[in-house]
Amino acid sequence: MRYLPFVELTLILAIDGMQPDVGHEVLWVIREVLSGEILYEADRYAKKELKKRVRGVRQIERTGSQEPDNGMNEVVAGYCQAVRAALTDDGHPPLDASGLTLQQRLSAIDHSLEQMAQKGIYPSP
């Protein structure tokens, strides 16, 4: 997403209902009315791509717990837990863009890891 230095006036249409073929899945359609751009699907795709990038968190956590306790096990476990919590928090769709929330939380975790690496507390991510 890009930062806009001014406020754009837009009209957003949100429709909810049931999937016609499935019957039990909720269908959300969020569309910017003037351009016709579907907003919710773009967020869903972004979230899926972010989840692909952070696969393997459970394996990192297991590896850390099997190593001798050197004080870093708790730190690694805490970061892994934060990543897993960010992945499972879907917010309140459709108007709460969970993909953006996930990106913000993962960026904060990455920034924290970079700060630890700069201080020499933990190796570079």
N, CA, C and O atoms as a GROMACS GRO file, in nm:
protein
  500
    1MET      N    1   0.084  -0.118   0.000
    1MET     CA    2   0.000   0.000   0.000
    1MET      C    3   0.089   0.124   0.000
    1MET      O    4   0.204   0.119   0.044
    2ARG      N    5   0.036   0.231  -0.048
    2ARG     CA    6   0.114   0.353  -0.052
    2ARG      C    7   0.049   0.458   0.038
    2ARG      O    8  -0.072   0.454   0.062
    3TYR      N    9   0.129   0.548   0.087
    3TYR     CA   10   0.082   0.654   0.173
    3TYR      C   11   0.028   0.768   0.087
    3TYR      O   12   0.094   0.813  -0.007
    4LEU      N   13  -0.091   0.812   0.119
    4LEU     CA   14  -0.150   0.926   0.048
    4LEU      C   15  -0.148   1.047   0.140
    4LEU      O   16  -0.204   1.041   0.250
    5PRO      N   17  -0.085   1.157   0.099
    5PRO     CA   18  -0.073   1.273   0.188
    5PRO      C   19  -0.203   1.350   0.206
    5PRO      O   20  -0.206   1.447   0.283
    6PHE      N   21  -0.307   1.311   0.140
    6PHE     CA   22  -0.435   1.378   0.155
    6PHE      C   23  -0.544   1.273   0.168
    6PHE      O   24  -0.524   1.156   0.136
    7VAL      N   25  -0.656   1.315   0.215
    7VAL     CA   26  -0.768   1.223   0.235
    7VAL      C   27  -0.847   1.212   0.106
    7VAL      O   28  -0.892   1.313   0.050
    8GLU      N   29  -0.863   1.090   0.058
    8GLU     CA   30  -0.944   1.068  -0.060
    8GLU      C   31  -1.086   1.032  -0.015
    8GLU      O   32  -1.104   0.954   0.079
    9LEU      N   33  -1.182   1.088  -0.081
    9LEU     CA   34  -1.320   1.054  -0.051
    9LEU      C   35  -1.360   0.938  -0.141
    9LEU      O   36  -1.363   0.952  -0.263
   10THR      N   37  -1.391   0.825  -0.081
   10THR     CA   38  -1.430   0.708  -0.158
   10THR      C   39  -1.558   0.651  -0.100
   10THR      O   40  -1.594   0.678   0.015
   11LEU      N   41  -1.623   0.575  -0.179
   11LEU     CA   42  -1.744   0.507  -0.138
   11LEU      C   43  -1.718   0.358  -0.147
   11LEU      O   44  -1.682   0.306  -0.253
   12ILE      N   45  -1.735   0.289  -0.036
   12ILE     CA   46  -1.707   0.146  -0.032
   12ILE      C   47  -1.839   0.071  -0.013
   12ILE      O   48  -1.919   0.105   0.074
   13LEU      N   49  -1.859  -0.030  -0.095
   13LEU     CA   50  -1.977  -0.114  -0.088
   13LEU      C   51  -1.938  -0.246  -0.024
   13LEU      O   52  -1.844  -0.312  -0.069
   14ALA      N   53  -2.008  -0.285   0.080
   14ALA     CA   54  -1.982  -0.414   0.146
   14ALA      C   55  -2.110  -0.496   0.144
   14ALA      O   56  -2.215  -0.450   0.186
   15ILE      N   57  -2.099  -0.617   0.093
   15ILE     CA   58  -2.213  -0.708   0.086
   15ILE      C   59  -2.173  -0.838   0.155
   15ILE      O   60  -2.065  -0.890   0.131
   16ASP      N   61  -2.260  -0.889   0.239
   16ASP     CA   62  -2.232  -1.019   0.298
   16ASP      C   63  -2.347  -1.113   0.268
   16ASP      O   64  -2.460  -1.069   0.243
   17GLY      N   65  -2.318  -1.240   0.270
   17GLY     CA   66  -2.419  -1.340   0.240
   17GLY      C   67  -2.359  -1.478   0.249
   17GLY      O   68  -2.253  -1.495   0.309
   18MET      N   69  -2.425  -1.575   0.192
   18MET     CA   70  -2.378  -1.712   0.194
   18MET      C   71  -2.330  -1.751   0.055
   18MET      O   72  -2.384  -1.704  -0.046
   19GLN      N   73  -2.229  -1.839   0.050
   19GLN     CA   74  -2.181  -1.892  -0.077
   19GLN      C   75  -2.295  -1.968  -0.143
   19GLN      O   76  -2.356  -2.053  -0.078
   20PRO      N   77  -2.327  -1.940  -0.269
   20PRO     CA   78  -2.441  -2.007  -0.333
   20PRO      C   79  -2.421  -2.158  -0.349
   20PRO      O   80  -2.517  -2.234  -0.335
   21ASP      N   81  -2.299  -2.202  -0.378
   21ASP     CA   82  -2.276  -2.344  -0.401
   21ASP      C   83  -2.255  -2.422  -0.271
   21ASP      O   84  -2.293  -2.538  -0.262
   22VAL      N   85  -2.195  -2.358  -0.172
   22VAL     CA   86  -2.158  -2.426  -0.048
   22VAL      C   87  -2.270  -2.416   0.055
   22VAL      O   88  -2.308  -2.516   0.116
   23GLY      N   89  -2.322  -2.296   0.075
   23GLY     CA   90  -2.434  -2.278   0.166
   23GLY      C   91  -2.396  -2.243   0.308
   23GLY      O   92  -2.474  -2.176   0.376
   24HIS      N   93  -2.280  -2.285   0.356
   24HIS     CA   94  -2.245  -2.256   0.495
   24HIS      C   95  -2.127  -2.160   0.508
   24HIS      O   96  -2.101  -2.112   0.618
   25GLU      N   97  -2.056  -2.131   0.400
   25GLU     CA   98  -1.945  -2.037   0.406
   25GLU      C   99  -1.996  -1.896   0.383
   25GLU      O  100  -2.077  -1.871   0.293
   26VAL      N  101  -1.948  -1.804   0.465
   26VAL     CA  102  -1.988  -1.664   0.451
   26VAL      C  103  -1.911  -1.603   0.334
   26VAL      O  104  -1.792  -1.626   0.318
   27LEU      N  105  -1.980  -1.526   0.255
   27LEU     CA  106  -1.920  -1.459   0.140
   27LEU      C  107  -1.918  -1.309   0.167
   27LEU      O  108  -2.021  -1.247   0.192
   28TRP      N  109  -1.798  -1.251   0.162
   28TRP     CA  110  -1.784  -1.107   0.179
   28TRP      C  111  -1.741  -1.048   0.046
   28TRP      O  112  -1.649  -1.098  -0.019
   29VAL      N  113  -1.806  -0.942   0.006
   29VAL     CA  114  -1.765  -0.868  -0.113
   29VAL      C  115  -1.750  -0.723  -0.070
   29VAL      O  116  -1.848  -0.659  -0.030
   30ILE      N  117  -1.629  -0.672  -0.080
   30ILE     CA  118  -1.604  -0.532  -0.048
   30ILE      C  119  -1.542  -0.470  -0.172
   30ILE      O  120  -1.438  -0.515  -0.220
   31ARG      N  121  -1.606  -0.368  -0.222
   31ARG     CA  122  -1.564  -0.311  -0.349
   31ARG      C  123  -1.566  -0.158  -0.338
   31ARG      O  124  -1.659  -0.100  -0.282
   32GLU      N  125  -1.463  -0.096  -0.392
   32GLU     CA  126  -1.461   0.048  -0.402
   32GLU      C  127  -1.551   0.083  -0.519
   32GLU      O  128  -1.526   0.039  -0.632
   33VAL      N  129  -1.655   0.160  -0.495
   33VAL     CA  130  -1.763   0.178  -0.591
   33VAL      C  131  -1.719   0.247  -0.720
   33VAL      O  132  -1.757   0.203  -0.829
   34LEU      N  133  -1.641   0.352  -0.712
   34LEU     CA  134  -1.608   0.427  -0.833
   34LEU      C  135  -1.515   0.350  -0.926
   34LEU      O  136  -1.535   0.352  -1.048
   35SER      N  137  -1.414   0.284  -0.872
   35SER     CA  138  -1.320   0.211  -0.959
   35SER      C  139  -1.362   0.066  -0.980
   35SER      O  140  -1.320   0.004  -1.078
   36GLY      N  141  -1.444   0.013  -0.892
   36GLY     CA  142  -1.486  -0.126  -0.903
   36GLY      C  143  -1.383  -0.224  -0.847
   36GLY      O  144  -1.401  -0.345  -0.860
   37GLU      N  145  -1.276  -0.173  -0.786
   37GLU     CA  146  -1.170  -0.258  -0.732
   37GLU      C  147  -1.221  -0.336  -0.610
   37GLU      O  148  -1.281  -0.279  -0.519
   38ILE      N  149  -1.197  -0.467  -0.611
   38ILE     CA  150  -1.237  -0.550  -0.498
   38ILE      C  151  -1.128  -0.541  -0.393
   38ILE      O  152  -1.013  -0.576  -0.420
   39LEU      N  153  -1.162  -0.492  -0.273
   39LEU     CA  154  -1.064  -0.465  -0.170
   39LEU      C  155  -1.037  -0.586  -0.082
   39LEU      O  156  -0.921  -0.612  -0.048
   40TYR      N  157  -1.138  -0.659  -0.044
   40TYR     CA  158  -1.120  -0.768   0.052
   40TYR      C  159  -1.037  -0.880  -0.007
   40TYR      O  160  -0.954  -0.937   0.064
   41GLU      N  161  -1.057  -0.914  -0.132
   41GLU     CA  162  -0.981  -1.022  -0.194
   41GLU      C  163  -0.832  -0.989  -0.199
   41GLU      O  164  -0.749  -1.078  -0.182
   42ALA      N  165  -0.798  -0.864  -0.223
   42ALA     CA  166  -0.657  -0.824  -0.225
   42ALA      C  167  -0.594  -0.844  -0.088
   42ALA      O  168  -0.480  -0.889  -0.078
   43ASP      N  169  -0.668  -0.811   0.017
   43ASP     CA  170  -0.617  -0.830   0.152
   43ASP      C  171  -0.600  -0.978   0.183
   43ASP      O  172  -0.502  -1.017   0.246
   44ARG      N  173  -0.693  -1.059   0.140
   44ARG     CA  174  -0.685  -1.203   0.164
   44ARG      C  175  -0.564  -1.264   0.095
   44ARG      O  176  -0.497  -1.350   0.153
   45TYR      N  177  -0.535  -1.220  -0.027
   45TYR     CA  178  -0.419  -1.270  -0.100
   45TYR      C  179  -0.290  -1.228  -0.030
   45TYR      O  180  -0.197  -1.307  -0.017
   46ALA      N  181  -0.284  -1.103   0.015
   46ALA     CA  182  -0.164  -1.054   0.084
   46ALA      C  183  -0.139  -1.134   0.212
   46ALA      O  184  -0.025  -1.167   0.243
   47LYS      N  185  -0.245  -1.165   0.284
   47LYS     CA  186  -0.230  -1.242   0.407
   47LYS      C  187  -0.178  -1.382   0.376
   47LYS      O  188  -0.093  -1.434   0.449
   48LYS      N  189  -0.228  -1.443   0.271
   48LYS     CA  190  -0.183  -1.577   0.233
   48LYS      C  191  -0.035  -1.575   0.198
   48LYS      O  192   0.039  -1.666   0.237
   49GLU      N  193   0.010  -1.473   0.126
   49GLU     CA  194   0.151  -1.463   0.089
   49GLU      C  195   0.239  -1.440   0.211
   49GLU      O  196   0.349  -1.496   0.219
   50LEU      N  197   0.193  -1.359   0.307
   50LEU     CA  198   0.270  -1.338   0.430
   50LEU      C  199   0.283  -1.467   0.509
   50LEU      O  200   0.390  -1.495   0.565
   51LYS      N  201   0.176  -1.544   0.515
   51LYS     CA  202   0.182  -1.670   0.589
   51LYS      C  203   0.282  -1.767   0.526
   51LYS      O  204   0.347  -1.844   0.597
   52LYS      N  205   0.295  -1.764   0.394
   52LYS     CA  206   0.393  -1.849   0.327
   52LYS      C  207   0.535  -1.815   0.371
   52LYS      O  208   0.619  -1.904   0.384
   53ARG      N  209   0.561  -1.687   0.392
   53ARG     CA  210   0.696  -1.642   0.426
   53ARG      C  211   0.738  -1.681   0.567
   53ARG      O  212   0.858  -1.690   0.594
   54VAL      N  213   0.645  -1.704   0.657
   54VAL     CA  214   0.682  -1.733   0.796
   54VAL      C  215   0.653  -1.877   0.835
   54VAL      O  216   0.637  -1.908   0.953
   55ARG      N  217   0.646  -1.964   0.738
   55ARG     CA  218   0.629  -2.106   0.769
   55ARG      C  219   0.753  -2.157   0.841
   55ARG      O  220   0.862  -2.105   0.821
   56GLY      N  221   0.734  -2.256   0.923
   56GLY     CA  222   0.848  -2.316   0.992
   56GLY      C  223   0.870  -2.262   1.132
   56GLY      O  224   0.971  -2.294   1.194
   57VAL      N  225   0.780  -2.181   1.181
   57VAL     CA  226   0.796  -2.124   1.315
   57VAL      C  227   0.793  -2.235   1.420
   57VAL      O  228   0.870  -2.231   1.516
   58ARG      N  229   0.706  -2.331   1.403
   58ARG     CA  230   0.696  -2.441   1.500
   58ARG      C  231   0.827  -2.520   1.506
   58ARG      O  232   0.870  -2.560   1.613
   59GLN      N  233   0.889  -2.542   1.390
   59GLN     CA  234   1.016  -2.616   1.385
   59GLN      C  235   1.127  -2.538   1.458
   59GLN      O  236   1.208  -2.598   1.529
   60ILE      N  237   1.130  -2.407   1.440
   60ILE     CA  238   1.229  -2.324   1.510
   60ILE      C  239   1.208  -2.335   1.661
   60ILE      O  240   1.304  -2.345   1.737
   61GLU      N  241   1.083  -2.332   1.703
   61GLU     CA  242   1.052  -2.340   1.845
   61GLU      C  243   1.094  -2.476   1.903
   61GLU      O  244   1.150  -2.482   2.013
   62ARG      N  245   1.070  -2.583   1.829
   62ARG     CA  246   1.110  -2.716   1.876
   62ARG      C  247   1.261  -2.728   1.885
   62ARG      O  248   1.314  -2.783   1.982
   63THR      N  249   1.331  -2.678   1.785
   63THR     CA  250   1.477  -2.684   1.785
   63THR      C  251   1.534  -2.607   1.903
   63THR      O  252   1.628  -2.653   1.969
   64GLY      N  253   1.478  -2.490   1.931
   64GLY     CA  254   1.524  -2.410   2.044
   64GLY      C  255   1.500  -2.477   2.177
   64GLY      O  256   1.581  -2.462   2.269
   65SER      N  257   1.391  -2.550   2.190
   65SER     CA  258   1.360  -2.615   2.317
   65SER      C  259   1.447  -2.738   2.341
   65SER      O  260   1.462  -2.782   2.455
   66GLN      N  261   1.504  -2.795   2.235
   66GLN     CA  262   1.589  -2.914   2.250
   66GLN      C  263   1.734  -2.879   2.281
   66GLN      O  264   1.810  -2.964   2.326
   67GLU      N  265   1.773  -2.755   2.258
   67GLU     CA  266   1.910  -2.713   2.285
   67GLU      C  267   1.927  -2.686   2.434
   67GLU      O  268   1.829  -2.663   2.504
   68PRO      N  269   2.053  -2.690   2.484
   68PRO     CA  270   2.077  -2.661   2.625
   68PRO      C  271   2.030  -2.520   2.660
   68PRO      O  272   2.037  -2.428   2.577
   69ASP      N  273   1.983  -2.505   2.781
   69ASP     CA  274   1.928  -2.376   2.824
   69ASP      C  275   2.041  -2.275   2.842
   69ASP      O  276   2.124  -2.288   2.932
   70ASN      N  277   2.044  -2.176   2.756
   70ASN     CA  278   2.146  -2.071   2.765
   70ASN      C  279   2.082  -1.933   2.781
   70ASN      O  280   2.149  -1.831   2.760
   71GLY      N  281   1.957  -1.929   2.818
   71GLY     CA  282   1.888  -1.802   2.837
   71GLY      C  283   1.815  -1.754   2.713
   71GLY      O  284   1.723  -1.673   2.723
   72MET      N  285   1.855  -1.801   2.596
   72MET     CA  286   1.792  -1.757   2.472
   72MET      C  287   1.668  -1.839   2.438
   72MET      O  288   1.587  -1.798   2.355
   73ASN      N  289   1.653  -1.954   2.501
   73ASN     CA  290   1.537  -2.039   2.470
   73ASN      C  291   1.406  -1.966   2.497
   73ASN      O  292   1.312  -1.976   2.418
   74GLU      N  293   1.400  -1.893   2.608
   74GLU     CA  294   1.277  -1.818   2.640
   74GLU      C  295   1.253  -1.707   2.538
   74GLU      O  296   1.139  -1.680   2.500
   75VAL      N  297   1.361  -1.643   2.495
   75VAL     CA  298   1.348  -1.534   2.397
   75VAL      C  299   1.296  -1.590   2.264
   75VAL      O  300   1.203  -1.534   2.206
   76VAL      N  301   1.356  -1.699   2.218
   76VAL     CA  302   1.313  -1.761   2.093
   76VAL      C  303   1.169  -1.807   2.104
   76VAL      O  304   1.089  -1.786   2.012
   77ALA      N  305   1.134  -1.871   2.216
   77ALA     CA  306   0.996  -1.918   2.236
   77ALA      C  307   0.898  -1.800   2.236
   77ALA      O  308   0.788  -1.812   2.183
   78GLY      N  309   0.937  -1.689   2.295
   78GLY     CA  310   0.851  -1.571   2.298
   78GLY      C  311   0.826  -1.514   2.160
   78GLY      O  312   0.713  -1.478   2.126
   79TYR      N  313   0.931  -1.505   2.079
   79TYR     CA  314   0.915  -1.455   1.942
   79TYR      C  315   0.831  -1.551   1.858
   79TYR      O  316   0.747  -1.508   1.780
   80CYS      N  317   0.854  -1.681   1.875
   80CYS     CA  318   0.774  -1.779   1.800
   80CYS      C  319   0.627  -1.769   1.839
   80CYS      O  320   0.538  -1.778   1.754
   81GLN      N  321   0.601  -1.751   1.968
   81GLN     CA  322   0.463  -1.737   2.014
   81GLN      C  323   0.400  -1.610   1.957
   81GLN      O  324   0.282  -1.610   1.921
   82ALA      N  325   0.476  -1.502   1.949
   82ALA     CA  326   0.424  -1.377   1.892
   82ALA      C  327   0.389  -1.394   1.745
   82ALA      O  328   0.287  -1.342   1.699
   83VAL      N  329   0.474  -1.466   1.671
   83VAL     CA  330   0.446  -1.489   1.529
   83VAL      C  331   0.322  -1.575   1.513
   83VAL      O  332   0.236  -1.546   1.430
   84ARG      N  333   0.310  -1.682   1.593
   84ARG     CA  334   0.192  -1.769   1.583
   84ARG      C  335   0.065  -1.693   1.620
   84ARG      O  336  -0.039  -1.714   1.559
   85ALA      N  337   0.072  -1.606   1.720
   85ALA     CA  338  -0.045  -1.526   1.759
   85ALA      C  339  -0.084  -1.430   1.647
   85ALA      O  340  -0.203  -1.411   1.620
   86ALA      N  341   0.015  -1.370   1.581
   86ALA     CA  342  -0.015  -1.280   1.470
   86ALA      C  343  -0.079  -1.354   1.354
   86ALA      O  344  -0.167  -1.300   1.286
   87LEU      N  345  -0.037  -1.478   1.331
   87LEU     CA  346  -0.092  -1.557   1.220
   87LEU      C  347  -0.236  -1.599   1.244
   87LEU      O  348  -0.314  -1.610   1.149
   88THR      N  349  -0.273  -1.623   1.368
   88THR     CA  350  -0.407  -1.675   1.396
   88THR      C  351  -0.510  -1.567   1.426
   88THR      O  352  -0.629  -1.598   1.435
   89ASP      N  353  -0.469  -1.443   1.442
   89ASP     CA  354  -0.563  -1.335   1.473
   89ASP      C  355  -0.620  -1.280   1.343
   89ASP      O  356  -0.552  -1.207   1.271
   90ASP      N  357  -0.744  -1.314   1.313
   90ASP     CA  358  -0.807  -1.270   1.189
   90ASP      C  359  -0.886  -1.142   1.203
   90ASP      O  360  -0.939  -1.092   1.104
   91GLY      N  361  -0.897  -1.087   1.322
   91GLY     CA  362  -0.970  -0.964   1.340
   91GLY      C  363  -1.120  -0.986   1.319
   91GLY      O  364  -1.172  -1.094   1.345
   92HIS      N  365  -1.186  -0.883   1.271
   92HIS     CA  366  -1.330  -0.888   1.248
   92HIS      C  367  -1.358  -0.854   1.102
   92HIS      O  368  -1.384  -0.738   1.070
   93PRO      N  369  -1.351  -0.953   1.013
   93PRO     CA  370  -1.377  -0.924   0.872
   93PRO      C  371  -1.521  -0.880   0.853
   93PRO      O  372  -1.605  -0.911   0.937
   94PRO      N  373  -1.553  -0.810   0.749
   94PRO     CA  374  -1.468  -0.780   0.636
   94PRO      C  375  -1.400  -0.645   0.644
   94PRO      O  376  -1.303  -0.621   0.572
   95LEU      N  377  -1.447  -0.555   0.728
   95LEU     CA  378  -1.395  -0.419   0.725
   95LEU      C  379  -1.264  -0.403   0.800
   95LEU      O  380  -1.197  -0.301   0.784
   96ASP      N  381  -1.225  -0.500   0.881
   96ASP     CA  382  -1.096  -0.500   0.948
   96ASP      C  383  -1.000  -0.582   0.863
   96ASP      O  384  -1.010  -0.705   0.862
   97ALA      N  385  -0.910  -0.518   0.794
   97ALA     CA  386  -0.820  -0.586   0.700
   97ALA      C  387  -0.715  -0.666   0.776
   97ALA      O  388  -0.613  -0.612   0.818
   98SER      N  389  -0.740  -0.794   0.794
   98SER     CA  390  -0.651  -0.878   0.874
   98SER      C  391  -0.516  -0.895   0.808
   98SER      O  392  -0.417  -0.917   0.878
   99GLY      N  393  -0.508  -0.887   0.677
   99GLY     CA  394  -0.379  -0.895   0.608
   99GLY      C  395  -0.288  -0.779   0.644
   99GLY      O  396  -0.167  -0.796   0.662
  100LEU      N  397  -0.346  -0.659   0.654
  100LEU     CA  398  -0.268  -0.542   0.693
  100LEU      C  399  -0.225  -0.552   0.838
  100LEU      O  400  -0.112  -0.517   0.873
  101THR      N  401  -0.313  -0.601   0.924
  101THR     CA  402  -0.279  -0.619   1.064
  101THR      C  403  -0.166  -0.719   1.078
  101THR      O  404  -0.072  -0.696   1.155
  102LEU      N  405  -0.173  -0.830   1.005
  102LEU     CA  406  -0.067  -0.930   1.009
  102LEU      C  407   0.065  -0.870   0.962
  102LEU      O  408   0.169  -0.894   1.025
  103GLN      N  409   0.063  -0.793   0.856
  103GLN     CA  410   0.186  -0.732   0.805
  103GLN      C  411   0.246  -0.637   0.908
  103GLN      O  412   0.368  -0.634   0.925
  104GLN      N  413   0.164  -0.559   0.975
  104GLN     CA  414   0.213  -0.466   1.076
  104GLN      C  415   0.274  -0.540   1.194
  104GLN      O  416   0.379  -0.500   1.244
  105ARG      N  417   0.210  -0.647   1.238
  105ARG     CA  418   0.262  -0.723   1.353
  105ARG      C  419   0.392  -0.795   1.318
  105ARG      O  420   0.486  -0.796   1.397
  106LEU      N  421   0.398  -0.856   1.199
  106LEU     CA  422   0.522  -0.924   1.159
  106LEU      C  423   0.635  -0.824   1.139
  106LEU      O  424   0.751  -0.855   1.167
  107SER      N  425   0.603  -0.705   1.090
  107SER     CA  426   0.706  -0.601   1.076
  107SER      C  427   0.759  -0.558   1.212
  107SER      O  428   0.879  -0.534   1.226
  108ALA      N  429   0.672  -0.547   1.311
  108ALA     CA  430   0.715  -0.510   1.446
  108ALA      C  431   0.806  -0.618   1.505
  108ALA      O  432   0.905  -0.586   1.571
  109ILE      N  433   0.772  -0.744   1.483
  109ILE     CA  434   0.856  -0.854   1.533
  109ILE      C  435   0.991  -0.851   1.463
  109ILE      O  436   1.095  -0.868   1.529
  110ASP      N  437   0.992  -0.830   1.332
  110ASP     CA  438   1.117  -0.823   1.256
  110ASP      C  439   1.203  -0.707   1.303
  110ASP      O  440   1.325  -0.721   1.317
  111HIS      N  441   1.141  -0.593   1.328
  111HIS     CA  442   1.214  -0.475   1.376
  111HIS      C  443   1.277  -0.504   1.512
  111HIS      O  444   1.391  -0.465   1.538
  112SER      N  445   1.204  -0.571   1.599
  112SER     CA  446   1.256  -0.606   1.730
  112SER      C  447   1.376  -0.700   1.719
  112SER      O  448   1.475  -0.683   1.790
  113LEU      N  449   1.367  -0.799   1.629
  113LEU     CA  450   1.479  -0.890   1.608
  113LEU      C  451   1.601  -0.817   1.553
  113LEU      O  452   1.714  -0.847   1.592
  114GLU      N  453   1.579  -0.722   1.463
  114GLU     CA  454   1.690  -0.644   1.409
  114GLU      C  455   1.757  -0.560   1.517
  114GLU      O  456   1.879  -0.548   1.518
  115GLN      N  457   1.678  -0.503   1.608
  115GLN     CA  458   1.735  -0.425   1.717
  115GLN      C  459   1.820  -0.513   1.808
  115GLN      O  460   1.927  -0.472   1.853
  116MET      N  461   1.773  -0.635   1.835
  116MET     CA  462   1.850  -0.727   1.918
  116MET      C  463   1.981  -0.764   1.849
  116MET      O  464   2.084  -0.774   1.915
  117ALA      N  465   1.979  -0.783   1.718
  117ALA     CA  466   2.100  -0.817   1.643
  117ALA      C  467   2.199  -0.700   1.645
  117ALA      O  468   2.320  -0.722   1.656
  118GLN      N  469   2.149  -0.577   1.635
  118GLN     CA  470   2.237  -0.460   1.638
  118GLN      C  471   2.304  -0.445   1.774
  118GLN      O  472   2.419  -0.401   1.783
  119LYS      N  473   2.233  -0.481   1.880
  119LYS     CA  474   2.289  -0.472   2.014
  119LYS      C  475   2.381  -0.589   2.045
  119LYS      O  476   2.448  -0.590   2.148
  120GLY      N  477   2.383  -0.688   1.956
  120GLY     CA  478   2.468  -0.804   1.978
  120GLY      C  479   2.408  -0.908   2.070
  120GLY      O  480   2.477  -0.998   2.117
  121ILE      N  481   2.278  -0.895   2.097
  121ILE     CA  482   2.211  -0.988   2.188
  121ILE      C  483   2.177  -1.117   2.117
  121ILE      O  484   2.180  -1.224   2.177
  122TYR      N  485   2.145  -1.108   1.991
  122TYR     CA  486   2.097  -1.224   1.915
  122TYR      C  487   2.154  -1.215   1.774
  122TYR      O  488   2.168  -1.105   1.723
  123PRO      N  489   2.186  -1.328   1.710
  123PRO     CA  490   2.239  -1.322   1.573
  123PRO      C  491   2.137  -1.265   1.474
  123PRO      O  492   2.017  -1.268   1.500
  124SER      N  493   2.186  -1.213   1.364
  124SER     CA  494   2.099  -1.152   1.262
  124SER      C  495   1.994  -1.249   1.213
  124SER      O  496   2.022  -1.367   1.194
  125PRO      N  497   1.869  -1.199   1.191
  125PRO     CA  498   1.762  -1.288   1.141
  125PRO      C  499   1.786  -1.328   0.998
  125PRO      O  500   1.706  -1.403   0.941
   0.00000   0.00000   0.00000
